[in-house]
């Protein structure tokens, strides 16, 4: 077989993922906060980008009003019209001497100059008389700063430990607290690191465990509950036995708990009520920040013709402009080719970003509109009429790829007359119909299971098999293991545990 070199020409097509195309795809799955952060970074890098802030009409009107303000009426601003101020003039205006007005500052008269009015106006926020004008006042600036857990504990440490050595140990213990307020450190390691005795560290910990809120500096859940019960003077032997056997409480083994604690059912129910009133995570009140409210990306409301109006939330749409005037002025003064290339690249990136943001908004609106069309029954009648839906169905309907729909629906929210829902909420698995009809949504089946369990009576607690039979009678073909999975996903105990609880509650109510 002879070997020879050959030259062949082959033509092929392939999809090349350019950096800009990859960035456009990435923009689809960014949340509103992430998108704002990304745009801020782009504006810092690109001098041709700027935000298009809405015009503050109120501020413009106020400015115009200030510039053309009429003369004040009688009893108005008594600073108006005065050009120079002396001690005698102020005393005459105030009908008293400056020594009476400023008894602690006898040199006031000598230091008063002709610019007193400007100083007074500046100190009063622009109002000559320091009037109660609220223009430009931000109430948020007056809001109290949220105290962190470390700061809250630090204040109590300063009051509880006059000894500097003990304050040092207490500060080390406070630094080892987690967000829930539990101590996540070994006392012997802290003692060795600080060169202190183990007994001294244990004593400091004992004092720290008396801090507010009760339960801080506990090393496990049992100790946390015990500290809170001790503050309430409820840590008797029976309650100690209950706290020491929390695993039995988690399994709802009430018979064993009654035997261990030496109490009857009525006393055990009272003890359980006290346990439920305790806080298992006392440090979460000082998590150090406020929760961010969910801002819907899409708003859905009923239209006048009976359909649904789907609109993008303008608060989540970033407004970015390309400064072509600045580009033309700067590019005309470019010194070399490198500067021209840099400006050309900035202009290209700026135009690409504005087009990508516009395309992102159109894609979100298109996907949301199709979801609303598919889930019209849910918006009208509720979760029981939620249809099974998958990404491919929406993608085929709007002519997009399934991965694009997946990126669009990630971390996006829709405001509907029935509340705020993540777009992913409307995509649920399909459960076949027992009668060969239309399939049922898994979310609707979960809601039906929850309703059946909520309506059951203590004498007739439904087993998973009974729920399966009832669902099949209503046209839902579902397996027993699926019912058990949905029930456990909603943190609903088994029929045996529910029967035990409801009987205990019924006996306690007699």
mmCIF file with all atom_site columns, N, CA and C in Angstrom, residues 420-484:
data_model
loop_
_atom_site.group_PDB
_atom_site.id
_atom_site.type_symbol
_atom_site.label_atom_id
_atom_site.label_alt_id
_atom_site.label_comp_id
_atom_site.label_asym_id
_atom_site.label_entity_id
_atom_site.label_seq_id
_atom_site.pdbx_PDB_ins_code
_atom_site.Cartn_x
_atom_site.Cartn_y
_atom_site.Cartn_z
_atom_site.occupancy
_atom_site.B_iso_or_equiv
_atom_site.pdbx_formal_charge
_atom_site.auth_seq_id
_atom_site.auth_comp_id
_atom_site.auth_asym_id
_atom_site.auth_atom_id
_atom_site.pdbx_PDB_model_num
ATOM 1   N N  . UNK A 1 420 ? -46.997 36.330 44.059 1.00 0.00 ? 420 UNK A N  1
ATOM 2   C CA . UNK A 1 420 ? -45.728 36.357 43.336 1.00 0.00 ? 420 UNK A CA 1
ATOM 3   C C  . UNK A 1 420 ? -45.179 34.937 43.258 1.00 0.00 ? 420 UNK A C  1
ATOM 4   N N  . UNK A 1 421 ? -44.870 34.495 42.053 1.00 0.00 ? 421 UNK A N  1
ATOM 5   C CA . UNK A 1 421 ? -44.379 33.132 41.837 1.00 0.00 ? 421 UNK A CA 1
ATOM 6   C C  . UNK A 1 421 ? -43.120 33.188 40.981 1.00 0.00 ? 421 UNK A C  1
ATOM 7   N N  . UNK A 1 422 ? -42.208 32.276 41.271 1.00 0.00 ? 422 UNK A N  1
ATOM 8   C CA . UNK A 1 422 ? -41.059 32.104 40.385 1.00 0.00 ? 422 UNK A CA 1
ATOM 9   C C  . UNK A 1 422 ? -41.535 31.469 39.089 1.00 0.00 ? 422 UNK A C  1
ATOM 10  N N  . UNK A 1 423 ? -40.928 31.847 37.995 1.00 0.00 ? 423 UNK A N  1
ATOM 11  C CA . UNK A 1 423 ? -41.353 31.301 36.702 1.00 0.00 ? 423 UNK A CA 1
ATOM 12  C C  . UNK A 1 423 ? -41.222 29.784 36.671 1.00 0.00 ? 423 UNK A C  1
ATOM 13  N N  . UNK A 1 424 ? -40.257 29.246 37.391 1.00 0.00 ? 424 UNK A N  1
ATOM 14  C CA . UNK A 1 424 ? -40.088 27.794 37.438 1.00 0.00 ? 424 UNK A CA 1
ATOM 15  C C  . UNK A 1 424 ? -41.279 27.106 38.131 1.00 0.00 ? 424 UNK A C  1
ATOM 16  N N  . UNK A 1 425 ? -42.041 27.859 38.942 1.00 0.00 ? 425 UNK A N  1
ATOM 17  C CA . UNK A 1 425 ? -43.175 27.273 39.656 1.00 0.00 ? 425 UNK A CA 1
ATOM 18  C C  . UNK A 1 425 ? -44.217 26.720 38.684 1.00 0.00 ? 425 UNK A C  1
ATOM 19  N N  . UNK A 1 426 ? -44.338 27.339 37.518 1.00 0.00 ? 426 UNK A N  1
ATOM 20  C CA . UNK A 1 426 ? -45.373 26.936 36.564 1.00 0.00 ? 426 UNK A CA 1
ATOM 21  C C  . UNK A 1 426 ? -44.982 25.703 35.760 1.00 0.00 ? 426 UNK A C  1
ATOM 22  N N  . UNK A 1 427 ? -43.754 25.219 35.925 1.00 0.00 ? 427 UNK A N  1
ATOM 23  C CA . UNK A 1 427 ? -43.317 24.018 35.216 1.00 0.00 ? 427 UNK A CA 1
ATOM 24  C C  . UNK A 1 427 ? -43.373 22.851 36.191 1.00 0.00 ? 427 UNK A C  1
ATOM 25  N N  . UNK A 1 428 ? -44.351 21.999 36.039 1.00 0.00 ? 428 UNK A N  1
ATOM 26  C CA . UNK A 1 428 ? -44.554 20.876 36.948 1.00 0.00 ? 428 UNK A CA 1
ATOM 27  C C  . UNK A 1 428 ? -44.658 19.578 36.158 1.00 0.00 ? 428 UNK A C  1
ATOM 28  N N  . UNK A 1 429 ? -44.383 18.484 36.877 1.00 0.00 ? 429 UNK A N  1
ATOM 29  C CA . UNK A 1 429 ? -44.452 17.168 36.241 1.00 0.00 ? 429 UNK A CA 1
ATOM 30  C C  . UNK A 1 429 ? -45.902 16.784 35.954 1.00 0.00 ? 429 UNK A C  1
ATOM 31  N N  . UNK A 1 430 ? -46.052 15.854 35.068 1.00 0.00 ? 430 UNK A N  1
ATOM 32  C CA . UNK A 1 430 ? -47.381 15.405 34.651 1.00 0.00 ? 430 UNK A CA 1
ATOM 33  C C  . UNK A 1 430 ? -47.722 14.079 35.320 1.00 0.00 ? 430 UNK A C  1
ATOM 34  N N  . UNK A 1 431 ? -48.925 14.007 35.881 1.00 0.00 ? 431 UNK A N  1
ATOM 35  C CA . UNK A 1 431 ? -49.445 12.775 36.466 1.00 0.00 ? 431 UNK A CA 1
ATOM 36  C C  . UNK A 1 431 ? -50.653 12.343 35.655 1.00 0.00 ? 431 UNK A C  1
ATOM 37  N N  . UNK A 1 432 ? -50.622 11.101 35.202 1.00 0.00 ? 432 UNK A N  1
ATOM 38  C CA . UNK A 1 432 ? -51.650 10.626 34.281 1.00 0.00 ? 432 UNK A CA 1
ATOM 39  C C  . UNK A 1 432 ? -53.027 10.618 34.936 1.00 0.00 ? 432 UNK A C  1
ATOM 40  N N  . UNK A 1 433 ? -54.024 10.709 34.101 1.00 0.00 ? 433 UNK A N  1
ATOM 41  C CA . UNK A 1 433 ? -55.406 10.660 34.573 1.00 0.00 ? 433 UNK A CA 1
ATOM 42  C C  . UNK A 1 433 ? -55.868 9.216  34.642 1.00 0.00 ? 433 UNK A C  1
ATOM 43  N N  . UNK A 1 434 ? -56.636 8.882  35.678 1.00 0.00 ? 434 UNK A N  1
ATOM 44  C CA . UNK A 1 434 ? -57.130 7.515  35.842 1.00 0.00 ? 434 UNK A CA 1
ATOM 45  C C  . UNK A 1 434 ? -58.199 7.170  34.821 1.00 0.00 ? 434 UNK A C  1
ATOM 46  N N  . UNK A 1 435 ? -58.793 8.174  34.231 1.00 0.00 ? 435 UNK A N  1
ATOM 47  C CA . UNK A 1 435 ? -59.874 7.949  33.284 1.00 0.00 ? 435 UNK A CA 1
ATOM 48  C C  . UNK A 1 435 ? -59.443 8.189  31.852 1.00 0.00 ? 435 UNK A C  1
ATOM 49  N N  . UNK A 1 436 ? -58.140 8.343  31.635 1.00 0.00 ? 436 UNK A N  1
ATOM 50  C CA . UNK A 1 436 ? -57.639 8.554  30.287 1.00 0.00 ? 436 UNK A CA 1
ATOM 51  C C  . UNK A 1 436 ? -57.838 9.957  29.768 1.00 0.00 ? 436 UNK A C  1
ATOM 52  N N  . UNK A 1 437 ? -58.179 10.903 30.631 1.00 0.00 ? 437 UNK A N  1
ATOM 53  C CA . UNK A 1 437 ? -58.391 12.276 30.215 1.00 0.00 ? 437 UNK A CA 1
ATOM 54  C C  . UNK A 1 437 ? -57.118 13.091 30.291 1.00 0.00 ? 437 UNK A C  1
ATOM 55  N N  . UNK A 1 438 ? -57.291 14.385 30.558 1.00 0.00 ? 438 UNK A N  1
ATOM 56  C CA . UNK A 1 438 ? -56.157 15.287 30.620 1.00 0.00 ? 438 UNK A CA 1
ATOM 57  C C  . UNK A 1 438 ? -55.327 15.003 31.863 1.00 0.00 ? 438 UNK A C  1
ATOM 58  N N  . UNK A 1 439 ? -53.995 15.110 31.725 1.00 0.00 ? 439 UNK A N  1
ATOM 59  C CA . UNK A 1 439 ? -53.092 14.825 32.836 1.00 0.00 ? 439 UNK A CA 1
ATOM 60  C C  . UNK A 1 439 ? -53.209 15.911 33.901 1.00 0.00 ? 439 UNK A C  1
ATOM 61  N N  . UNK A 1 440 ? -52.725 15.582 35.096 1.00 0.00 ? 440 UNK A N  1
ATOM 62  C CA . UNK A 1 440 ? -52.794 16.491 36.236 1.00 0.00 ? 440 UNK A CA 1
ATOM 63  C C  . UNK A 1 440 ? -51.388 16.978 36.585 1.00 0.00 ? 440 UNK A C  1
ATOM 64  N N  . UNK A 1 441 ? -51.338 18.198 37.098 1.00 0.00 ? 441 UNK A N  1
ATOM 65  C CA . UNK A 1 441 ? -50.069 18.768 37.540 1.00 0.00 ? 441 UNK A CA 1
ATOM 66  C C  . UNK A 1 441 ? -49.692 18.195 38.896 1.00 0.00 ? 441 UNK A C  1
ATOM 67  N N  . UNK A 1 442 ? -48.399 17.954 39.091 1.00 0.00 ? 442 UNK A N  1
ATOM 68  C CA . UNK A 1 442 ? -47.946 17.426 40.372 1.00 0.00 ? 442 UNK A CA 1
ATOM 69  C C  . UNK A 1 442 ? -48.184 18.422 41.503 1.00 0.00 ? 442 UNK A C  1
ATOM 70  N N  . UNK A 1 443 ? -48.086 19.717 41.217 1.00 0.00 ? 443 UNK A N  1
ATOM 71  C CA . UNK A 1 443 ? -48.339 20.728 42.246 1.00 0.00 ? 443 UNK A CA 1
ATOM 72  C C  . UNK A 1 443 ? -49.793 20.715 42.668 1.00 0.00 ? 443 UNK A C  1
ATOM 73  N N  . UNK A 1 444 ? -50.710 20.518 41.709 1.00 0.00 ? 444 UNK A N  1
ATOM 74  C CA . UNK A 1 444 ? -52.135 20.423 42.043 1.00 0.00 ? 444 UNK A CA 1
ATOM 75  C C  . UNK A 1 444 ? -52.418 19.177 42.863 1.00 0.00 ? 444 UNK A C  1
ATOM 76  N N  . UNK A 1 445 ? -51.730 18.079 42.562 1.00 0.00 ? 445 UNK A N  1
ATOM 77  C CA . UNK A 1 445 ? -51.918 16.844 43.332 1.00 0.00 ? 445 UNK A CA 1
ATOM 78  C C  . UNK A 1 445 ? -51.396 17.029 44.752 1.00 0.00 ? 445 UNK A C  1
ATOM 79  N N  . UNK A 1 446 ? -50.281 17.705 44.916 1.00 0.00 ? 446 UNK A N  1
ATOM 80  C CA . UNK A 1 446 ? -49.771 17.983 46.266 1.00 0.00 ? 446 UNK A CA 1
ATOM 81  C C  . UNK A 1 446 ? -50.788 18.776 47.084 1.00 0.00 ? 446 UNK A C  1
ATOM 82  N N  . UNK A 1 447 ? -51.366 19.768 46.459 1.00 0.00 ? 447 UNK A N  1
ATOM 83  C CA . UNK A 1 447 ? -52.364 20.572 47.173 1.00 0.00 ? 447 UNK A CA 1
ATOM 84  C C  . UNK A 1 447 ? -53.575 19.729 47.552 1.00 0.00 ? 447 UNK A C  1
ATOM 85  N N  . UNK A 1 448 ? -53.966 18.814 46.687 1.00 0.00 ? 448 UNK A N  1
ATOM 86  C CA . UNK A 1 448 ? -55.105 17.936 46.976 1.00 0.00 ? 448 UNK A CA 1
ATOM 87  C C  . UNK A 1 448 ? -54.775 16.992 48.135 1.00 0.00 ? 448 UNK A C  1
ATOM 88  N N  . UNK A 1 449 ? -53.555 16.468 48.166 1.00 0.00 ? 449 UNK A N  1
ATOM 89  C CA . UNK A 1 449 ? -53.146 15.586 49.266 1.00 0.00 ? 449 UNK A CA 1
ATOM 90  C C  . UNK A 1 449 ? -53.154 16.346 50.583 1.00 0.00 ? 449 UNK A C  1
ATOM 91  N N  . UNK A 1 450 ? -52.640 17.570 50.574 1.00 0.00 ? 450 UNK A N  1
ATOM 92  C CA . UNK A 1 450 ? -52.622 18.376 51.791 1.00 0.00 ? 450 UNK A CA 1
ATOM 93  C C  . UNK A 1 450 ? -54.036 18.656 52.279 1.00 0.00 ? 450 UNK A C  1
ATOM 94  N N  . UNK A 1 451 ? -54.951 18.919 51.370 1.00 0.00 ? 451 UNK A N  1
ATOM 95  C CA . UNK A 1 451 ? -56.333 19.186 51.765 1.00 0.00 ? 451 UNK A CA 1
ATOM 96  C C  . UNK A 1 451 ? -56.976 17.951 52.387 1.00 0.00 ? 451 UNK A C  1
ATOM 97  N N  . UNK A 1 452 ? -56.751 16.770 51.796 1.00 0.00 ? 452 UNK A N  1
ATOM 98  C CA . UNK A 1 452 ? -57.331 15.550 52.343 1.00 0.00 ? 452 UNK A CA 1
ATOM 99  C C  . UNK A 1 452 ? -56.820 15.287 53.756 1.00 0.00 ? 452 UNK A C  1
ATOM 100 N N  . UNK A 1 453 ? -55.534 15.530 53.999 1.00 0.00 ? 453 UNK A N  1
ATOM 101 C CA . UNK A 1 453 ? -54.971 15.287 55.326 1.00 0.00 ? 453 UNK A CA 1
ATOM 102 C C  . UNK A 1 453 ? -55.470 16.323 56.328 1.00 0.00 ? 453 UNK A C  1
ATOM 103 N N  . UNK A 1 454 ? -55.625 17.567 55.883 1.00 0.00 ? 454 UNK A N  1
ATOM 104 C CA . UNK A 1 454 ? -56.119 18.605 56.793 1.00 0.00 ? 454 UNK A CA 1
ATOM 105 C C  . UNK A 1 454 ? -57.564 18.345 57.216 1.00 0.00 ? 454 UNK A C  1
ATOM 106 N N  . UNK A 1 455 ? -58.336 17.707 56.360 1.00 0.00 ? 455 UNK A N  1
ATOM 107 C CA . UNK A 1 455 ? -59.753 17.489 56.641 1.00 0.00 ? 455 UNK A CA 1
ATOM 108 C C  . UNK A 1 455 ? -60.030 16.146 57.332 1.00 0.00 ? 455 UNK A C  1
ATOM 109 N N  . UNK A 1 456 ? -59.004 15.322 57.556 1.00 0.00 ? 456 UNK A N  1
ATOM 110 C CA . UNK A 1 456 ? -59.232 14.027 58.179 1.00 0.00 ? 456 UNK A CA 1
ATOM 111 C C  . UNK A 1 456 ? -59.567 14.189 59.655 1.00 0.00 ? 456 UNK A C  1
ATOM 112 N N  . UNK A 1 457 ? -60.271 13.222 60.197 1.00 0.00 ? 457 UNK A N  1
ATOM 113 C CA . UNK A 1 457 ? -60.701 13.243 61.587 1.00 0.00 ? 457 UNK A CA 1
ATOM 114 C C  . UNK A 1 457 ? -59.791 12.344 62.421 1.00 0.00 ? 457 UNK A C  1
ATOM 115 N N  . UNK A 1 458 ? -59.693 12.602 63.737 1.00 0.00 ? 458 UNK A N  1
ATOM 116 C CA . UNK A 1 458 ? -58.821 11.774 64.580 1.00 0.00 ? 458 UNK A CA 1
ATOM 117 C C  . UNK A 1 458 ? -59.176 10.293 64.555 1.00 0.00 ? 458 UNK A C  1
ATOM 118 N N  . UNK A 1 459 ? -60.471 9.995  64.414 1.00 0.00 ? 459 UNK A N  1
ATOM 119 C CA . UNK A 1 459 ? -60.894 8.595  64.400 1.00 0.00 ? 459 UNK A CA 1
ATOM 120 C C  . UNK A 1 459 ? -60.736 7.945  63.027 1.00 0.00 ? 459 UNK A C  1
ATOM 121 N N  . UNK A 1 460 ? -60.456 8.740  62.010 1.00 0.00 ? 460 UNK A N  1
ATOM 122 C CA . UNK A 1 460 ? -60.358 8.199  60.649 1.00 0.00 ? 460 UNK A CA 1
ATOM 123 C C  . UNK A 1 460 ? -59.192 8.861  59.930 1.00 0.00 ? 460 UNK A C  1
ATOM 124 N N  . UNK A 1 461 ? -57.972 8.570  60.412 1.00 0.00 ? 461 UNK A N  1
ATOM 125 C CA . UNK A 1 461 ? -56.761 9.113  59.790 1.00 0.00 ? 461 UNK A CA 1
ATOM 126 C C  . UNK A 1 461 ? -56.478 8.352  58.501 1.00 0.00 ? 461 UNK A C  1
ATOM 127 N N  . UNK A 1 462 ? -56.188 9.070  57.453 1.00 0.00 ? 462 UNK A N  1
ATOM 128 C CA . UNK A 1 462 ? -56.005 8.463  56.138 1.00 0.00 ? 462 UNK A CA 1
ATOM 129 C C  . UNK A 1 462 ? -54.602 7.912  55.987 1.00 0.00 ? 462 UNK A C  1
ATOM 130 N N  . UNK A 1 463 ? -54.507 6.680  55.577 1.00 0.00 ? 463 UNK A N  1
ATOM 131 C CA . UNK A 1 463 ? -53.215 6.100  55.217 1.00 0.00 ? 463 UNK A CA 1
ATOM 132 C C  . UNK A 1 463 ? -52.870 6.499  53.789 1.00 0.00 ? 463 UNK A C  1
ATOM 133 N N  . UNK A 1 464 ? -51.635 6.226  53.379 1.00 0.00 ? 464 UNK A N  1
ATOM 134 C CA . UNK A 1 464 ? -51.237 6.543  52.009 1.00 0.00 ? 464 UNK A CA 1
ATOM 135 C C  . UNK A 1 464 ? -52.061 5.756  51.001 1.00 0.00 ? 464 UNK A C  1
ATOM 136 N N  . UNK A 1 465 ? -52.397 4.511  51.330 1.00 0.00 ? 465 UNK A N  1
ATOM 137 C CA . UNK A 1 465 ? -53.241 3.713  50.420 1.00 0.00 ? 465 UNK A CA 1
ATOM 138 C C  . UNK A 1 465 ? -54.626 4.320  50.286 1.00 0.00 ? 465 UNK A C  1
ATOM 139 N N  . UNK A 1 466 ? -55.175 4.823  51.412 1.00 0.00 ? 466 UNK A N  1
ATOM 140 C CA . UNK A 1 466 ? -56.495 5.445  51.351 1.00 0.00 ? 466 UNK A CA 1
ATOM 141 C C  . UNK A 1 466 ? -56.460 6.717  50.513 1.00 0.00 ? 466 UNK A C  1
ATOM 142 N N  . UNK A 1 467 ? -55.382 7.468  50.615 1.00 0.00 ? 467 UNK A N  1
ATOM 143 C CA . UNK A 1 467 ? -55.248 8.690  49.803 1.00 0.00 ? 467 UNK A CA 1
ATOM 144 C C  . UNK A 1 467 ? -55.155 8.334  48.327 1.00 0.00 ? 467 UNK A C  1
ATOM 145 N N  . UNK A 1 468 ? -54.433 7.259  48.025 1.00 0.00 ? 468 UNK A N  1
ATOM 146 C CA . UNK A 1 468 ? -54.341 6.816  46.627 1.00 0.00 ? 468 UNK A CA 1
ATOM 147 C C  . UNK A 1 468 ? -55.720 6.481  46.081 1.00 0.00 ? 468 UNK A C  1
ATOM 148 N N  . UNK A 1 469 ? -56.523 5.760  46.872 1.00 0.00 ? 469 UNK A N  1
ATOM 149 C CA . UNK A 1 469 ? -57.864 5.394  46.413 1.00 0.00 ? 469 UNK A CA 1
ATOM 150 C C  . UNK A 1 469 ? -58.739 6.619  46.200 1.00 0.00 ? 469 UNK A C  1
ATOM 151 N N  . UNK A 1 470 ? -58.656 7.589  47.090 1.00 0.00 ? 470 UNK A N  1
ATOM 152 C CA . UNK A 1 470 ? -59.472 8.793  46.950 1.00 0.00 ? 470 UNK A CA 1
ATOM 153 C C  . UNK A 1 470 ? -59.041 9.620  45.753 1.00 0.00 ? 470 UNK A C  1
ATOM 154 N N  . UNK A 1 471 ? -57.731 9.677  45.495 1.00 0.00 ? 471 UNK A N  1
ATOM 155 C CA . UNK A 1 471 ? -57.263 10.414 44.330 1.00 0.00 ? 471 UNK A CA 1
ATOM 156 C C  . UNK A 1 471 ? -57.676 9.727  43.034 1.00 0.00 ? 471 UNK A C  1
ATOM 157 N N  . UNK A 1 472 ? -57.641 8.421  43.024 1.00 0.00 ? 472 UNK A N  1
ATOM 158 C CA . UNK A 1 472 ? -58.066 7.709  41.815 1.00 0.00 ? 472 UNK A CA 1
ATOM 159 C C  . UNK A 1 472 ? -59.554 7.883  41.559 1.00 0.00 ? 472 UNK A C  1
ATOM 160 N N  . UNK A 1 473 ? -60.332 8.002  42.627 1.00 0.00 ? 473 UNK A N  1
ATOM 161 C CA . UNK A 1 473 ? -61.759 8.267  42.441 1.00 0.00 ? 473 UNK A CA 1
ATOM 162 C C  . UNK A 1 473 ? -61.990 9.646  41.815 1.00 0.00 ? 473 UNK A C  1
ATOM 163 N N  . UNK A 1 474 ? -61.083 10.572 42.082 1.00 0.00 ? 474 UNK A N  1
ATOM 164 C CA . UNK A 1 474 ? -61.208 11.907 41.487 1.00 0.00 ? 474 UNK A CA 1
ATOM 165 C C  . UNK A 1 474 ? -60.489 12.025 40.153 1.00 0.00 ? 474 UNK A C  1
ATOM 166 N N  . UNK A 1 475 ? -59.952 10.899 39.643 1.00 0.00 ? 475 UNK A N  1
ATOM 167 C CA . UNK A 1 475 ? -59.370 10.896 38.310 1.00 0.00 ? 475 UNK A CA 1
ATOM 168 C C  . UNK A 1 475 ? -57.874 11.035 38.254 1.00 0.00 ? 475 UNK A C  1
ATOM 169 N N  . UNK A 1 476 ? -57.162 10.837 39.378 1.00 0.00 ? 476 UNK A N  1
ATOM 170 C CA . UNK A 1 476 ? -55.704 10.966 39.399 1.00 0.00 ? 476 UNK A CA 1
ATOM 171 C C  . UNK A 1 476 ? -55.090 9.587  39.574 1.00 0.00 ? 476 UNK A C  1
ATOM 172 N N  . UNK A 1 477 ? -54.324 9.154  38.579 1.00 0.00 ? 477 UNK A N  1
ATOM 173 C CA . UNK A 1 477 ? -53.672 7.844  38.637 1.00 0.00 ? 477 UNK A CA 1
ATOM 174 C C  . UNK A 1 477 ? -52.280 8.042  39.243 1.00 0.00 ? 477 UNK A C  1
ATOM 175 N N  . UNK A 1 478 ? -52.125 7.679  40.515 1.00 0.00 ? 478 UNK A N  1
ATOM 176 C CA . UNK A 1 478 ? -50.892 7.938  41.232 1.00 0.00 ? 478 UNK A CA 1
ATOM 177 C C  . UNK A 1 478 ? -50.519 6.716  42.055 1.00 0.00 ? 478 UNK A C  1
ATOM 178 N N  . UNK A 1 479 ? -49.238 6.487  42.209 1.00 0.00 ? 479 UNK A N  1
ATOM 179 C CA . UNK A 1 479 ? -48.752 5.344  42.980 1.00 0.00 ? 479 UNK A CA 1
ATOM 180 C C  . UNK A 1 479 ? -48.612 5.724  44.455 1.00 0.00 ? 479 UNK A C  1
ATOM 181 N N  . UNK A 1 480 ? -48.595 4.699  45.295 1.00 0.00 ? 480 UNK A N  1
ATOM 182 C CA . UNK A 1 480 ? -48.500 4.939  46.732 1.00 0.00 ? 480 UNK A CA 1
ATOM 183 C C  . UNK A 1 480 ? -47.169 5.579  47.095 1.00 0.00 ? 480 UNK A C  1
ATOM 184 N N  . UNK A 1 481 ? -46.081 5.153  46.484 1.00 0.00 ? 481 UNK A N  1
ATOM 185 C CA . UNK A 1 481 ? -44.774 5.730  46.805 1.00 0.00 ? 481 UNK A CA 1
ATOM 186 C C  . UNK A 1 481 ? -44.707 7.190  46.402 1.00 0.00 ? 481 UNK A C  1
ATOM 187 N N  . UNK A 1 482 ? -45.455 7.586  45.364 1.00 0.00 ? 482 UNK A N  1
ATOM 188 C CA . UNK A 1 482 ? -45.495 8.995  44.981 1.00 0.00 ? 482 UNK A CA 1
ATOM 189 C C  . UNK A 1 482 ? -46.224 9.825  46.020 1.00 0.00 ? 482 UNK A C  1
ATOM 190 N N  . UNK A 1 483 ? -47.310 9.270  46.553 1.00 0.00 ? 483 UNK A N  1
ATOM 191 C CA . UNK A 1 483 ? -48.044 9.961  47.615 1.00 0.00 ? 483 UNK A CA 1
ATOM 192 C C  . UNK A 1 483 ? -47.144 10.134 48.839 1.00 0.00 ? 483 UNK A C  1
ATOM 193 N N  . UNK A 1 484 ? -46.414 9.081  49.193 1.00 0.00 ? 484 UNK A N  1
ATOM 194 C CA . UNK A 1 484 ? -45.518 9.161  50.344 1.00 0.00 ? 484 UNK A CA 1
ATOM 195 C C  . UNK A 1 484 ? -44.419 10.197 50.102 1.00 0.00 ? 484 UNK A C  1
#
